[in-house]
């Protein structure tokens, strides 16, 4: 049997936290995924839902630049639009705070995968974690199916009461 892979967040792991994040992600993508883009791929769709949708927003232009010019490329992030708004119960922008803390732990000196956003908000990199702020910086074809309101966001980010359904 194989030995279990080391946990990169463990103090006993052979990899340090500084080796994760944006610096290694393009390298990992190149090693695992970009090999397929050099073959005869005619159509490529990047997608994901929820947090994967947010990742699709972030990596759309990077991957679009890596595909052959003859490849038809689209990005379709399904959701991933977490709203930057205060919680009505606490008054805090809890998701903003969460993203600020995430960036503190993950190589913020290199910024996010969207360089134009990093340049536009050098002192507010957390904005580059919200689709509502990064959308204007994405140049590749992108289609964002998002409902008029997101019940998860209303309840978990805004703090609205869970919807009640009468029988």
mmCIF file of C-alpha atoms in Angstrom:
data_model
loop_
_atom_site.group_PDB
_atom_site.id
_atom_site.type_symbol
_atom_site.label_atom_id
_atom_site.label_comp_id
_atom_site.label_asym_id
_atom_site.label_seq_id
_atom_site.Cartn_x
_atom_site.Cartn_y
_atom_site.Cartn_z
ATOM 1 C CA UNK A 1 0.000 0.000 0.000
ATOM 2 C CA UNK A 2 1.024 3.600 -0.601
ATOM 3 C CA UNK A 3 1.905 5.880 2.256
ATOM 4 C CA UNK A 4 -0.627 8.686 2.705
ATOM 5 C CA UNK A 5 0.289 12.015 1.093
ATOM 6 C CA UNK A 6 1.561 14.602 3.572
ATOM 7 C CA UNK A 7 -0.912 17.246 4.668
ATOM 8 C CA UNK A 8 0.509 20.599 3.424
ATOM 9 C CA UNK A 9 -1.030 22.357 6.409
ATOM 10 C CA UNK A 10 0.586 20.068 8.958
ATOM 11 C CA UNK A 11 3.650 21.214 10.850
ATOM 12 C CA UNK A 12 5.269 17.854 9.991
ATOM 13 C CA UNK A 13 4.748 18.227 6.223
ATOM 14 C CA UNK A 14 7.696 18.599 3.878
ATOM 15 C CA UNK A 15 6.036 21.515 2.060
ATOM 16 C CA UNK A 16 5.731 24.977 3.526
ATOM 17 C CA UNK A 17 2.641 27.166 3.403
ATOM 18 C CA UNK A 18 4.535 29.685 1.231
ATOM 19 C CA UNK A 19 4.736 27.096 -1.556
ATOM 20 C CA UNK A 20 0.967 26.960 -1.896
ATOM 21 C CA UNK A 21 -1.266 29.605 -3.377
ATOM 22 C CA UNK A 22 -0.885 31.644 -6.542
ATOM 23 C CA UNK A 23 2.805 30.890 -7.131
ATOM 24 C CA UNK A 24 2.322 27.169 -7.419
ATOM 25 C CA UNK A 25 -1.173 27.100 -8.912
ATOM 26 C CA UNK A 26 -0.117 28.054 -12.470
ATOM 27 C CA UNK A 27 2.712 25.528 -12.278
ATOM 28 C CA UNK A 28 0.310 22.804 -11.148
ATOM 29 C CA UNK A 29 -2.187 23.799 -13.826
ATOM 30 C CA UNK A 30 0.532 23.686 -16.450
ATOM 31 C CA UNK A 31 1.759 20.285 -15.350
ATOM 32 C CA UNK A 32 -1.672 18.708 -15.036
ATOM 33 C CA UNK A 33 -3.928 20.499 -17.474
ATOM 34 C CA UNK A 34 -2.136 22.562 -20.059
ATOM 35 C CA UNK A 35 -0.755 19.499 -21.806
ATOM 36 C CA UNK A 36 -4.230 18.877 -23.207
ATOM 37 C CA UNK A 37 -4.332 22.388 -24.661
ATOM 38 C CA UNK A 38 -1.403 21.666 -26.955
ATOM 39 C CA UNK A 39 -3.295 18.857 -28.665
ATOM 40 C CA UNK A 40 -6.035 19.260 -31.245
ATOM 41 C CA UNK A 41 -8.644 20.717 -28.891
ATOM 42 C CA UNK A 42 -11.227 22.641 -30.911
ATOM 43 C CA UNK A 43 -13.562 23.753 -28.094
ATOM 44 C CA UNK A 44 -12.814 24.293 -24.419
ATOM 45 C CA UNK A 45 -15.176 25.373 -21.635
ATOM 46 C CA UNK A 46 -13.949 26.382 -18.189
ATOM 47 C CA UNK A 47 -16.634 26.035 -15.550
ATOM 48 C CA UNK A 48 -17.258 25.459 -11.879
ATOM 49 C CA UNK A 49 -20.006 26.078 -9.400
ATOM 50 C CA UNK A 50 -20.039 27.963 -6.128
ATOM 51 C CA UNK A 51 -16.385 28.295 -5.019
ATOM 52 C CA UNK A 52 -15.403 26.551 -8.258
ATOM 53 C CA UNK A 53 -17.343 29.247 -10.112
ATOM 54 C CA UNK A 54 -15.297 31.907 -8.340
ATOM 55 C CA UNK A 55 -12.141 30.028 -9.346
ATOM 56 C CA UNK A 56 -13.378 30.038 -12.956
ATOM 57 C CA UNK A 57 -13.700 33.839 -12.781
ATOM 58 C CA UNK A 58 -10.133 34.068 -11.497
ATOM 59 C CA UNK A 59 -8.490 31.756 -14.023
ATOM 60 C CA UNK A 60 -10.491 32.592 -17.181
ATOM 61 C CA UNK A 61 -7.971 34.970 -18.775
ATOM 62 C CA UNK A 62 -4.980 32.893 -17.688
ATOM 63 C CA UNK A 63 -6.306 29.749 -19.363
ATOM 64 C CA UNK A 64 -7.651 31.639 -22.395
ATOM 65 C CA UNK A 65 -4.120 32.911 -23.036
ATOM 66 C CA UNK A 66 -2.745 29.351 -22.916
ATOM 67 C CA UNK A 67 -5.026 27.731 -25.485
ATOM 68 C CA UNK A 68 -4.310 27.676 -29.181
ATOM 69 C CA UNK A 69 -5.723 30.686 -31.073
ATOM 70 C CA UNK A 70 -7.795 28.231 -33.113
ATOM 71 C CA UNK A 71 -9.456 26.792 -29.976
ATOM 72 C CA UNK A 72 -12.888 28.220 -29.166
ATOM 73 C CA UNK A 73 -12.707 29.028 -25.457
ATOM 74 C CA UNK A 74 -15.525 30.042 -23.128
ATOM 75 C CA UNK A 75 -15.787 30.435 -19.393
ATOM 76 C CA UNK A 76 -19.110 29.631 -17.720
ATOM 77 C CA UNK A 77 -18.818 30.115 -13.955
ATOM 78 C CA UNK A 78 -22.018 28.720 -12.436
ATOM 79 C CA UNK A 79 -22.561 30.949 -9.434
ATOM 80 C CA UNK A 80 -19.458 31.972 -7.530
ATOM 81 C CA UNK A 81 -20.892 35.469 -7.148
ATOM 82 C CA UNK A 82 -20.521 35.884 -3.398
ATOM 83 C CA UNK A 83 -21.791 39.360 -2.582
ATOM 84 C CA UNK A 84 -19.742 42.026 -0.837
ATOM 85 C CA UNK A 85 -22.361 43.315 1.575
ATOM 86 C CA UNK A 86 -22.750 43.687 5.335
ATOM 87 C CA UNK A 87 -24.600 41.136 7.424
ATOM 88 C CA UNK A 88 -27.745 42.775 8.785
ATOM 89 C CA UNK A 89 -27.352 41.029 12.160
ATOM 90 C CA UNK A 90 -23.684 41.851 12.836
ATOM 91 C CA UNK A 91 -23.129 44.896 10.626
ATOM 92 C CA UNK A 92 -19.893 43.328 9.407
ATOM 93 C CA UNK A 93 -18.962 42.397 5.864
ATOM 94 C CA UNK A 94 -18.229 38.842 6.970
ATOM 95 C CA UNK A 95 -17.262 37.524 3.538
ATOM 96 C CA UNK A 96 -14.943 40.487 2.967
ATOM 97 C CA UNK A 97 -13.283 39.765 6.322
ATOM 98 C CA UNK A 98 -13.025 36.085 5.381
ATOM 99 C CA UNK A 99 -11.345 36.954 2.057
ATOM 100 C CA UNK A 100 -9.011 39.460 3.757
ATOM 101 C CA UNK A 101 -7.879 36.725 6.148
ATOM 102 C CA UNK A 102 -7.546 34.220 3.307
ATOM 103 C CA UNK A 103 -5.272 36.616 1.433
ATOM 104 C CA UNK A 104 -3.134 37.143 4.533
ATOM 105 C CA UNK A 105 -2.498 33.385 4.592
ATOM 106 C CA UNK A 106 -1.872 32.877 0.880
ATOM 107 C CA UNK A 107 0.897 34.846 -0.786
ATOM 108 C CA UNK A 108 -0.774 38.238 -1.032
ATOM 109 C CA UNK A 109 2.521 39.739 -2.150
ATOM 110 C CA UNK A 110 1.844 38.204 -5.569
ATOM 111 C CA UNK A 111 -1.802 39.243 -5.652
ATOM 112 C CA UNK A 112 -4.616 37.368 -7.312
ATOM 113 C CA UNK A 113 -4.545 35.790 -10.801
ATOM 114 C CA UNK A 114 -6.083 38.979 -12.268
ATOM 115 C CA UNK A 115 -3.192 41.451 -12.535
ATOM 116 C CA UNK A 116 -5.347 44.370 -13.701
ATOM 117 C CA UNK A 117 -7.503 44.024 -10.586
ATOM 118 C CA UNK A 118 -4.405 43.862 -8.381
ATOM 119 C CA UNK A 119 -3.183 47.108 -9.971
ATOM 120 C CA UNK A 120 -6.572 48.801 -9.620
ATOM 121 C CA UNK A 121 -6.929 47.903 -5.929
ATOM 122 C CA UNK A 122 -3.381 47.608 -4.510
ATOM 123 C CA UNK A 123 -4.528 48.424 -0.969
ATOM 124 C CA UNK A 124 -7.813 46.517 -1.215
ATOM 125 C CA UNK A 125 -6.831 43.172 -2.750
ATOM 126 C CA UNK A 126 -9.884 41.616 -1.117
ATOM 127 C CA UNK A 127 -11.933 43.272 -3.899
ATOM 128 C CA UNK A 128 -10.141 40.980 -6.351
ATOM 129 C CA UNK A 129 -11.773 38.012 -4.620
ATOM 130 C CA UNK A 130 -15.336 39.107 -5.432
ATOM 131 C CA UNK A 131 -16.809 38.474 -8.885
ATOM 132 C CA UNK A 132 -18.652 41.806 -8.734
ATOM 133 C CA UNK A 133 -15.310 43.635 -8.636
ATOM 134 C CA UNK A 134 -13.249 41.422 -10.991
ATOM 135 C CA UNK A 135 -15.766 40.935 -13.792
ATOM 136 C CA UNK A 136 -14.759 44.186 -15.535
ATOM 137 C CA UNK A 137 -11.143 43.002 -15.762
ATOM 138 C CA UNK A 138 -11.896 39.710 -17.547
ATOM 139 C CA UNK A 139 -11.256 39.875 -21.300
ATOM 140 C CA UNK A 140 -12.012 36.319 -22.450
ATOM 141 C CA UNK A 141 -15.563 35.261 -23.401
ATOM 142 C CA UNK A 142 -17.516 34.647 -20.207
ATOM 143 C CA UNK A 143 -21.144 33.789 -19.499
ATOM 144 C CA UNK A 144 -22.362 33.941 -15.917
ATOM 145 C CA UNK A 145 -25.605 32.112 -15.175
ATOM 146 C CA UNK A 146 -26.679 33.550 -11.826
ATOM 147 C CA UNK A 147 -30.151 33.649 -10.376
ATOM 148 C CA UNK A 148 -31.805 36.980 -9.594
ATOM 149 C CA UNK A 149 -31.195 36.282 -5.920
ATOM 150 C CA UNK A 150 -29.122 33.627 -4.245
ATOM 151 C CA UNK A 151 -30.895 32.122 -1.243
ATOM 152 C CA UNK A 152 -27.612 30.824 0.207
ATOM 153 C CA UNK A 153 -26.040 34.304 0.075
ATOM 154 C CA UNK A 154 -29.137 35.987 1.490
ATOM 155 C CA UNK A 155 -29.098 33.672 4.497
ATOM 156 C CA UNK A 156 -25.351 33.138 5.028
ATOM 157 C CA UNK A 157 -23.871 36.488 3.992
ATOM 158 C CA UNK A 158 -26.667 39.059 4.418
ATOM 159 C CA UNK A 159 -28.237 37.347 7.439
ATOM 160 C CA UNK A 160 -31.791 37.236 6.158
ATOM 161 C CA UNK A 161 -34.098 34.680 7.715
ATOM 162 C CA UNK A 162 -34.283 31.360 5.939
ATOM 163 C CA UNK A 163 -37.236 31.308 3.547
ATOM 164 C CA UNK A 164 -40.370 29.662 4.876
ATOM 165 C CA UNK A 165 -42.444 27.501 2.560
ATOM 166 C CA UNK A 166 -46.086 27.063 3.472
ATOM 167 C CA UNK A 167 -47.711 23.677 2.750
#
